[in-house]
GROMACS .gro file of C-alpha atoms in nm:
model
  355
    1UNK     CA    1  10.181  23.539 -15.326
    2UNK     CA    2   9.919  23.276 -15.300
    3UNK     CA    3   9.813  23.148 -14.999
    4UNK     CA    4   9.520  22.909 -14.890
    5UNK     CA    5   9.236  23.127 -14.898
    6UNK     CA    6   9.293  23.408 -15.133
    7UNK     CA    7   9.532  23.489 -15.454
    8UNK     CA    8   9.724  23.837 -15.451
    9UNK     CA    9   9.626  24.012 -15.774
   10UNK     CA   10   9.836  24.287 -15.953
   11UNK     CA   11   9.558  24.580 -16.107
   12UNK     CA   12   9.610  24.584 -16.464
   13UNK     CA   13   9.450  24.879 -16.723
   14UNK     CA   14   9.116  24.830 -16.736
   15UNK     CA   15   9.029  24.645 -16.445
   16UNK     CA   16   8.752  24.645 -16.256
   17UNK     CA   17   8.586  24.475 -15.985
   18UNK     CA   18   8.273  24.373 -16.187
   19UNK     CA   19   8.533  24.240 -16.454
   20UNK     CA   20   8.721  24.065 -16.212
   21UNK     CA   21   8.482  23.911 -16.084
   22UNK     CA   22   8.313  23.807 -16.334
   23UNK     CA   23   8.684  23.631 -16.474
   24UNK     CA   24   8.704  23.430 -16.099
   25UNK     CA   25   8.308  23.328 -16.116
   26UNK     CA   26   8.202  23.554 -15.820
   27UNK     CA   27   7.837  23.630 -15.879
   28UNK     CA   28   7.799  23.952 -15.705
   29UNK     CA   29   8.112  24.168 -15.769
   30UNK     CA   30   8.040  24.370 -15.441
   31UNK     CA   31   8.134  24.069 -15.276
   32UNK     CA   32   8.496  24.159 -15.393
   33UNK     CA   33   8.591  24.480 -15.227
   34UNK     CA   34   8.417  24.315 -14.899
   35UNK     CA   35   8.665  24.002 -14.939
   36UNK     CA   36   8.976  24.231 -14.984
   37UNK     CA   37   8.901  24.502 -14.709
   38UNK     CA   38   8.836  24.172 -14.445
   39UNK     CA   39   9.160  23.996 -14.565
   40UNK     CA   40   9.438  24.306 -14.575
   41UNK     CA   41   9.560  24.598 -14.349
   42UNK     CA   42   9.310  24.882 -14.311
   43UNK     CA   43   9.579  25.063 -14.495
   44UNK     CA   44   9.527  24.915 -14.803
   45UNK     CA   45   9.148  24.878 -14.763
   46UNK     CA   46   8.935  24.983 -15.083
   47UNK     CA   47   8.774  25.314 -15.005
   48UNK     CA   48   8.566  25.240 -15.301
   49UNK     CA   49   8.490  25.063 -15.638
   50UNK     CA   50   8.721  25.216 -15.828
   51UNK     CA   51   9.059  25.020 -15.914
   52UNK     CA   52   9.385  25.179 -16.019
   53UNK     CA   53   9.661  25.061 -16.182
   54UNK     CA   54   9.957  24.869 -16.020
   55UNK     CA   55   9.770  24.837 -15.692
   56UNK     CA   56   9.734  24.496 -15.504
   57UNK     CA   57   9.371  24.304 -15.449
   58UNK     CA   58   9.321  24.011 -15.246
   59UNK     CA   59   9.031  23.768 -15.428
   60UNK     CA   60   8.927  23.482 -15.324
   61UNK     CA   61   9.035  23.116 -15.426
   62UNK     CA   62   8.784  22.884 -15.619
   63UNK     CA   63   8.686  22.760 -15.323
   64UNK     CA   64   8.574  23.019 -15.139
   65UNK     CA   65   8.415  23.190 -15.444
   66UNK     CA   66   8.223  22.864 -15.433
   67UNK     CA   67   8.129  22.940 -15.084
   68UNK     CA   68   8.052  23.304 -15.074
   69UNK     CA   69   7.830  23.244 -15.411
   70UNK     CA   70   7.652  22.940 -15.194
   71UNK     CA   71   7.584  23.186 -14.903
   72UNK     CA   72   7.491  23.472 -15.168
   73UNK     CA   73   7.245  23.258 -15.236
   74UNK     CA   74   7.083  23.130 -14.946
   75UNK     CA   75   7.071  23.495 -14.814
   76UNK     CA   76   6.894  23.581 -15.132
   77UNK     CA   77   6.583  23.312 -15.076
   78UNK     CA   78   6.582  23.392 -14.693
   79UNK     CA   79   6.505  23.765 -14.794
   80UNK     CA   80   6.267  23.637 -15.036
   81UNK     CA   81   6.141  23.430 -14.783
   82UNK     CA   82   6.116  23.701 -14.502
   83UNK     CA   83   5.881  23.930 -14.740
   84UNK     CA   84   5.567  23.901 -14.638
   85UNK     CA   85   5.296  23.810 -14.851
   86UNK     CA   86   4.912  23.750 -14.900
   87UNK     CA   87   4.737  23.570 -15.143
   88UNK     CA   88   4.497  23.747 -15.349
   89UNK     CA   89   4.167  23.669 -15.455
   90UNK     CA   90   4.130  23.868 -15.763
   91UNK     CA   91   4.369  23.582 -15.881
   92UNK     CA   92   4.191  23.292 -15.755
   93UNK     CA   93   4.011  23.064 -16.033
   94UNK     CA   94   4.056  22.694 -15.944
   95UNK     CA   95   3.910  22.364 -15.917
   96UNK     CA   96   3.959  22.178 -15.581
   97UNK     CA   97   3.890  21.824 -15.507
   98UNK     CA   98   3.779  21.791 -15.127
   99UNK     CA   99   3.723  21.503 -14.928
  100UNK     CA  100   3.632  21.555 -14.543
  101UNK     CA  101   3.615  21.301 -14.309
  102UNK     CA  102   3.456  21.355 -14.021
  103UNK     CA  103   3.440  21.110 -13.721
  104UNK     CA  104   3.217  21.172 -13.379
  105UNK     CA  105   3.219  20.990 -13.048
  106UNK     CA  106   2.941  21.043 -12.799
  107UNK     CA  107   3.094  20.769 -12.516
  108UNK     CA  108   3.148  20.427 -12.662
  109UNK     CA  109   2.962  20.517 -12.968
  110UNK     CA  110   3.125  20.608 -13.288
  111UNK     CA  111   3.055  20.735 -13.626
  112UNK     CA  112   3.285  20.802 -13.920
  113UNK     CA  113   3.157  20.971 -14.265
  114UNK     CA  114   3.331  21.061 -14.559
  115UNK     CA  115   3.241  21.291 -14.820
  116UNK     CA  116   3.419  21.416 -15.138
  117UNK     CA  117   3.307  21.670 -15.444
  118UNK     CA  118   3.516  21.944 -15.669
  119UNK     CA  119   3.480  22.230 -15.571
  120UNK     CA  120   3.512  22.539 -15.838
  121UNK     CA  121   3.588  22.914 -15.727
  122UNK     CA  122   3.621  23.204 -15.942
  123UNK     CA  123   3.705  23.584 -15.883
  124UNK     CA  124   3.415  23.780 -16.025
  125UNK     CA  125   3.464  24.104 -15.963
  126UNK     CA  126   3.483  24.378 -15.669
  127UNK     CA  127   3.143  24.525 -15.584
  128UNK     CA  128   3.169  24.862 -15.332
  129UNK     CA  129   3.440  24.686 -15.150
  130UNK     CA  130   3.317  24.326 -15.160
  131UNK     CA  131   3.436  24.057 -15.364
  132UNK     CA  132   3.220  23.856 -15.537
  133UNK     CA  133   3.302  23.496 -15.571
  134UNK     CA  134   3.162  23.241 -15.723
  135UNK     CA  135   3.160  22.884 -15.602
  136UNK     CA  136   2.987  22.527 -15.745
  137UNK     CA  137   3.009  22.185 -15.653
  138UNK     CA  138   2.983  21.865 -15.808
  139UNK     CA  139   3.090  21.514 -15.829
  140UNK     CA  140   2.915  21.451 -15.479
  141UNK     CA  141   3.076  21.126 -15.362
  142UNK     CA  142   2.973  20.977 -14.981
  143UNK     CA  143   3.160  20.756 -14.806
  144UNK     CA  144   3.368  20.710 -15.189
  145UNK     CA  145   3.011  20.582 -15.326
  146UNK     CA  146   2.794  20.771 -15.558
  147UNK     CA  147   2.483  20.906 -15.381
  148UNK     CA  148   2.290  20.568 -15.419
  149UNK     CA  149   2.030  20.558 -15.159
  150UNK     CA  150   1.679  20.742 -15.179
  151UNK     CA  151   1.757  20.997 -14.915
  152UNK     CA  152   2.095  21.066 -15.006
  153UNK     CA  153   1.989  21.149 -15.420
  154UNK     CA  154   1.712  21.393 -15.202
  155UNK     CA  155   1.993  21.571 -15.099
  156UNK     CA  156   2.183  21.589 -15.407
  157UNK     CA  157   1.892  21.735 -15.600
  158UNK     CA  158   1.776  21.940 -15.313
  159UNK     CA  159   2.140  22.093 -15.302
  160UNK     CA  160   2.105  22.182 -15.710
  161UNK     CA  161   1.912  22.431 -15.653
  162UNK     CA  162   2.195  22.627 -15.424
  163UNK     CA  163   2.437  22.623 -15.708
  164UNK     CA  164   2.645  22.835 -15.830
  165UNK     CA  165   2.634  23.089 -15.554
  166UNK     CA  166   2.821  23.430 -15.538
  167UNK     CA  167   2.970  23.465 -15.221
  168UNK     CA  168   3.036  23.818 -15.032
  169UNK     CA  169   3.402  23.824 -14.903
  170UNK     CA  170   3.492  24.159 -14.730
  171UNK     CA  171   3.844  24.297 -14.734
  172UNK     CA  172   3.946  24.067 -14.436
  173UNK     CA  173   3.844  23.769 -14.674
  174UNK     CA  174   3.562  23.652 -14.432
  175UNK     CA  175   3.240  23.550 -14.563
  176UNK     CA  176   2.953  23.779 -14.505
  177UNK     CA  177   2.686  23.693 -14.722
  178UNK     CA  178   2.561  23.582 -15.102
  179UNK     CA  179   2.496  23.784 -15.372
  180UNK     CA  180   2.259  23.632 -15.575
  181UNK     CA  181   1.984  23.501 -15.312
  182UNK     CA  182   1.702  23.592 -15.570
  183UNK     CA  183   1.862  23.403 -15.871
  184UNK     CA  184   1.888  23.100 -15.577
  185UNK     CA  185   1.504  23.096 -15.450
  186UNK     CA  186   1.387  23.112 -15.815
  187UNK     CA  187   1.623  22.814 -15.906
  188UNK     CA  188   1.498  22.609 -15.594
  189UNK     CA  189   1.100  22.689 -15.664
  190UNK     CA  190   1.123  22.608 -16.031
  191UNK     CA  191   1.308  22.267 -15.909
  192UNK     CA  192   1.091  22.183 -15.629
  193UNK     CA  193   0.783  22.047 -15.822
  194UNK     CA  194   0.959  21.829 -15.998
  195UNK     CA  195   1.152  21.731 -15.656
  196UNK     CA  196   0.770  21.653 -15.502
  197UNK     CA  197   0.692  21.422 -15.746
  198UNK     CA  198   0.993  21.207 -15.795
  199UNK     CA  199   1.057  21.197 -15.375
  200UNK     CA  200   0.746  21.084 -15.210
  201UNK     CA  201   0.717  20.980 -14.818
  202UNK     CA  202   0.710  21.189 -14.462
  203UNK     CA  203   1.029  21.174 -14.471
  204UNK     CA  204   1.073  21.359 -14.852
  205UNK     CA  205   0.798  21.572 -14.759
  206UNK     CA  206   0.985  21.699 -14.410
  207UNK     CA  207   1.312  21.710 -14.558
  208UNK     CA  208   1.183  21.894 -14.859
  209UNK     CA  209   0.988  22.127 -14.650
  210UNK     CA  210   1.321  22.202 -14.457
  211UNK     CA  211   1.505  22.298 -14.745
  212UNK     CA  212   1.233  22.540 -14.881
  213UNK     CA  213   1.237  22.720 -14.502
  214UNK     CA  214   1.598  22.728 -14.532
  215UNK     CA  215   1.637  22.853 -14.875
  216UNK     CA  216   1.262  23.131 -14.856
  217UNK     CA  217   1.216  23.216 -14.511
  218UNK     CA  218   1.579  23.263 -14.289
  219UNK     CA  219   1.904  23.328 -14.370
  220UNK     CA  220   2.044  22.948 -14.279
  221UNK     CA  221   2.161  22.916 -14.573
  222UNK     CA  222   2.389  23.224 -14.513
  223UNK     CA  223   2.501  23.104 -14.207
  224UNK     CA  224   2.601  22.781 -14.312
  225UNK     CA  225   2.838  22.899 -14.614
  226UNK     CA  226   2.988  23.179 -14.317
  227UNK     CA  227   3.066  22.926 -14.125
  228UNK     CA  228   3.184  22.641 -14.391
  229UNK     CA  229   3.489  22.496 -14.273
  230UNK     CA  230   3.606  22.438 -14.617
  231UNK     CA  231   3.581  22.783 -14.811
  232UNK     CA  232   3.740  22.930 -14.428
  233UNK     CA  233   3.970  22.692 -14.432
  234UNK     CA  234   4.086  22.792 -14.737
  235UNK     CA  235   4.090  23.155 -14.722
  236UNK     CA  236   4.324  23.145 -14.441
  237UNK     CA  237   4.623  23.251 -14.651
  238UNK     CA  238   4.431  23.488 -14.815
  239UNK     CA  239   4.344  23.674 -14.443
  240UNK     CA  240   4.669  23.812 -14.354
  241UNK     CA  241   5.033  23.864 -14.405
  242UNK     CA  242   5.185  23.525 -14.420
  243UNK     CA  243   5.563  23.552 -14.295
  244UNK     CA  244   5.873  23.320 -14.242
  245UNK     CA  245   5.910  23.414 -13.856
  246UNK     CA  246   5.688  23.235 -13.617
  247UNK     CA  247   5.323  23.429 -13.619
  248UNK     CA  248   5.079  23.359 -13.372
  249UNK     CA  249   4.667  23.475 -13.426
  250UNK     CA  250   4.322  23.399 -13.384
  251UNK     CA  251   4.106  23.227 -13.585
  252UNK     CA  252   3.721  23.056 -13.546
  253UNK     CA  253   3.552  22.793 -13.694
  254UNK     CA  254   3.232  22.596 -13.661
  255UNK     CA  255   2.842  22.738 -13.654
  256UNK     CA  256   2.956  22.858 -13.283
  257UNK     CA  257   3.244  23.063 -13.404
  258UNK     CA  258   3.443  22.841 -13.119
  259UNK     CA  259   3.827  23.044 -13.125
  260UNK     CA  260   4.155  22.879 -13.201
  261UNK     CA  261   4.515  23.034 -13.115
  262UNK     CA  262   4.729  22.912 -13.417
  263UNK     CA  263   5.091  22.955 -13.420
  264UNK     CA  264   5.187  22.939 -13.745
  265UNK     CA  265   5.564  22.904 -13.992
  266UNK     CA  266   5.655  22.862 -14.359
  267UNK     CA  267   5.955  22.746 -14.495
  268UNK     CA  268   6.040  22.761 -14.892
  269UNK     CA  269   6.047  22.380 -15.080
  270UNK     CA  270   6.370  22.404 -15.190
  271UNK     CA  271   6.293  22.196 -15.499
  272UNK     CA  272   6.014  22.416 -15.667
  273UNK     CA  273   6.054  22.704 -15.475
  274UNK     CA  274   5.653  22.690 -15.349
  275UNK     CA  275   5.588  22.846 -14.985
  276UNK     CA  276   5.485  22.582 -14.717
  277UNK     CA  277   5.253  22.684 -14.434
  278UNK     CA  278   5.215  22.512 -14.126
  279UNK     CA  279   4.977  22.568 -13.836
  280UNK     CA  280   4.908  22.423 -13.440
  281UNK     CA  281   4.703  22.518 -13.276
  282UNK     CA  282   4.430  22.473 -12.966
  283UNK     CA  283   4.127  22.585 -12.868
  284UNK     CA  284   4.115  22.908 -12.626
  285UNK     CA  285   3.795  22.946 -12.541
  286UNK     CA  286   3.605  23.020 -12.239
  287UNK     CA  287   3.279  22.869 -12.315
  288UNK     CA  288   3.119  22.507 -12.228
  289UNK     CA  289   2.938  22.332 -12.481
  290UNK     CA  290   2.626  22.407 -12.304
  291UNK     CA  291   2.696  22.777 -12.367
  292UNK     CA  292   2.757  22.685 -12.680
  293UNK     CA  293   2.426  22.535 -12.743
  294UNK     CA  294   2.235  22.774 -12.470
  295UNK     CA  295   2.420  23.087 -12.483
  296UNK     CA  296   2.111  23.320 -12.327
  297UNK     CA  297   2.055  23.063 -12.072
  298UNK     CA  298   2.456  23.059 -11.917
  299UNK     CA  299   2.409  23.427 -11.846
  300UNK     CA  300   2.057  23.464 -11.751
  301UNK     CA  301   1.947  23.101 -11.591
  302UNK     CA  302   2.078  23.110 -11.225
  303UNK     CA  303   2.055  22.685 -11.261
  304UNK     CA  304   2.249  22.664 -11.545
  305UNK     CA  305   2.521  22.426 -11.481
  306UNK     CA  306   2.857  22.494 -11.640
  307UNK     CA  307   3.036  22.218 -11.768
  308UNK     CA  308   3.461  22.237 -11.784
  309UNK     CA  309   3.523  22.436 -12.123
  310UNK     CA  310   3.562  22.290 -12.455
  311UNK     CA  311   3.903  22.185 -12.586
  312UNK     CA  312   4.060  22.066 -12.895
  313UNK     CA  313   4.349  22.102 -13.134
  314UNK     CA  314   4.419  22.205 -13.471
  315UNK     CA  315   4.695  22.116 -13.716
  316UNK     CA  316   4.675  22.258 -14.111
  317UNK     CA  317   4.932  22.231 -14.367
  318UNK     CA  318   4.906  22.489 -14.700
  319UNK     CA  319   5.179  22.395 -15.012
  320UNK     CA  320   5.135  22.754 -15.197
  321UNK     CA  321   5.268  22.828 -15.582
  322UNK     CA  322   5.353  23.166 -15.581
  323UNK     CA  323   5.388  23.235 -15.916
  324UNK     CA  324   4.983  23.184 -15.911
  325UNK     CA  325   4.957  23.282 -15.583
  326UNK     CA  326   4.716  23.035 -15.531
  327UNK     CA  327   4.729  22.738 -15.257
  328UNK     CA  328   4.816  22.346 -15.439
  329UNK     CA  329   4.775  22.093 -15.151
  330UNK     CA  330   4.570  22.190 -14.817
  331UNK     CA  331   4.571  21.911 -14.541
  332UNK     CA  332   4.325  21.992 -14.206
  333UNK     CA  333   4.255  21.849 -13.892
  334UNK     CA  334   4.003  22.038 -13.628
  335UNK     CA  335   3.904  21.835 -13.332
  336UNK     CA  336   3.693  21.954 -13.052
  337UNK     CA  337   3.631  21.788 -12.713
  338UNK     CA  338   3.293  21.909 -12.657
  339UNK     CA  339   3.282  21.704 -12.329
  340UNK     CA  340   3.470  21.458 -12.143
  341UNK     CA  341   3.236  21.183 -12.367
  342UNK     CA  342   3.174  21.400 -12.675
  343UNK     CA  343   3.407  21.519 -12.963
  344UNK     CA  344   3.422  21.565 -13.298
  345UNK     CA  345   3.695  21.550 -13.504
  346UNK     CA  346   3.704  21.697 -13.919
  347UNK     CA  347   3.975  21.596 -14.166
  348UNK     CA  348   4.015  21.797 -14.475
  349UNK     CA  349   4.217  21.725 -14.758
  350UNK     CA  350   4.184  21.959 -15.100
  351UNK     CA  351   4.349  21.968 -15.381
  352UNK     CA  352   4.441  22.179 -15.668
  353UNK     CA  353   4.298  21.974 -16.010
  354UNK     CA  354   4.355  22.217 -16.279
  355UNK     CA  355   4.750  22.232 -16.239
   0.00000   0.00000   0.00000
């Protein structure tokens, strides 16, 4: 008897359901005792895998082998999809180029910059439960231009001397420090005599004698590379368990650690299988952007006027390879309203160069 969905199949010697269903194209030959027990009477429902001779099975038409392999499928990559994961980075060695682009508006006034360089990282090792990583930059390009101007070549030399530094991530892959300050403040005081000679001016000689208090007498220069939106930009896949279902968290950003709720979903290209993260998210924080600035004086100064609290929105897309586990293509937008007349706002674009 053959109907429209399903043929009725005599058991011959030697059958079985993985042979069976391997003759009719059915990829997982479980699906065959499921098929027959949904189609017959409960009387003749398989009790279990074994076939015996003579007896009657109900498979499926071409068709709907077609179909149940299709859904087989999809139900495979959703529970692929529904593992969590978290990149790693004792994997990560990779090139990035990064361009940011940031624009600021103070009323009617505004100011757009570009910048672009590659940026190198490489695992080094784990160190008492820090990992040690080890960044460089260079092919400094500003506003698409090589560094052409006196000032800006200042810079670029001045910012030799950093490089390469060995960042300390912690567990949580946030930044907490640099390994190698001594190997940096030797590098910057064998440079700097040569940097005084070539750069002359008030200007050189303040600039110059900025850098050396940065690099010698704080920790600036460890603040700066905590706070680098960059390098925490991305590390976000690398902080948590990324999942398929909607996640919402916390995140900051910026020198004044200013919070951002992010809700965040992936979905799986279905051409190369890579893992696509995307984030929104705002800014929920309580703060003004004179508390920002004056924190000691909003708590303690009974004139301090409090302005309405900062806003601003975020939106951050992260193409992932996951047989490298390492992220391709990042695309990043922060923007803060600092003010009713103030705001910044910070594209990032990096990408992955040694493919």
């Amino acid at each position: 008897m053959q109907t429209k969905d399903y043929i009725s199949y005599k058991v011959k010697s030697g059958d079985t359901l993985k042979s069976l269903a391997l003759r009719i194209g059915l990829n997982n030959y479980k699906q065959l005792r499921l098929f027959h027990n949904k189609v017959c009477l409960e009387i003749e429902h398989l009790k279990t895998e074994e076939l015996i001779k003579g007896q009657v099975l109900y498979v499926p038409d071409a068709q709907i082998v077609n179909l149940i392999n299709k859904n087989n499928k999809n139900e495979t990559i959703e529970k692929e999809n529904a593992h969590p994961f978290r990149l790693q980075l004792q994997t990560l060695n990779a090139s990035y180029a990064i361009e940011i682009i940031k624009e600021d508006r103070t009323g009617d006034t505004k100011t757009k910059n570009a910048i672009a360089y590659t940026l190198d990282l490489q695992f080094l090792e784990n160190d008492e439960n820090l990992n040690i990583l080890k960044i460089d930059k260079t092919n400094f390009l500003i506003n698409k231009k090589q560094p052409a101007t006196k000032m800006q070549q200042l810079a670029l030399q001045c910012s030799k001397s950093y490089y390469p530094i060995h960042l300390l991530v912690n567990k949580n892959s946030e930044i907490v420090g640099i390994q190698n300050t001594s190997e940096i403040k030797e590098r910057w005081l064998k440079n700097k005599a040569s940097i005084n000679e070539f750069f002359t001016g008030h200007y050189a000689e303040k600039y110059i004698s900025t850098i050396n208090y940065k690099l010698l007498k704080s920790n600036q220069l460890e603040d700066v590379l905590k706070n680098d939106l960059v390098l925490n930009t991305i590390l976000i896949p690398y902080k948590r368990a990324n999942r398929t279902i909607e996640t919402t968290f916390n995140s900051t950003f910026f020198k004044h650690n200013i919070n951002f709720k992010i809700t965040q979903n992936s979905e799986r290209d279905k051409i190369n299988q890579d893992i696509i993260l995307t984030q929104e998210g705002f800014v929920d924080d309580p703060r003004s952007y004179k508390e920002l600035l004056d924190p000691e004086s909003a708590v303690n100064n009974p004139f301090f006027v409090k302005l309405k609290k900062i806003e601003g929105v975020l939106s951050n897309s992260f193409t992932i390879n996951m047989e490298r586990g390492i992220s391709k293509n990042i695309s990043a937008l922060y923007k803060v309203d600092y003010t009713p007349i103030k705001s910044k706002e910070t594209t990032v674009t990096i990408n992955l160069v040694n493919n």
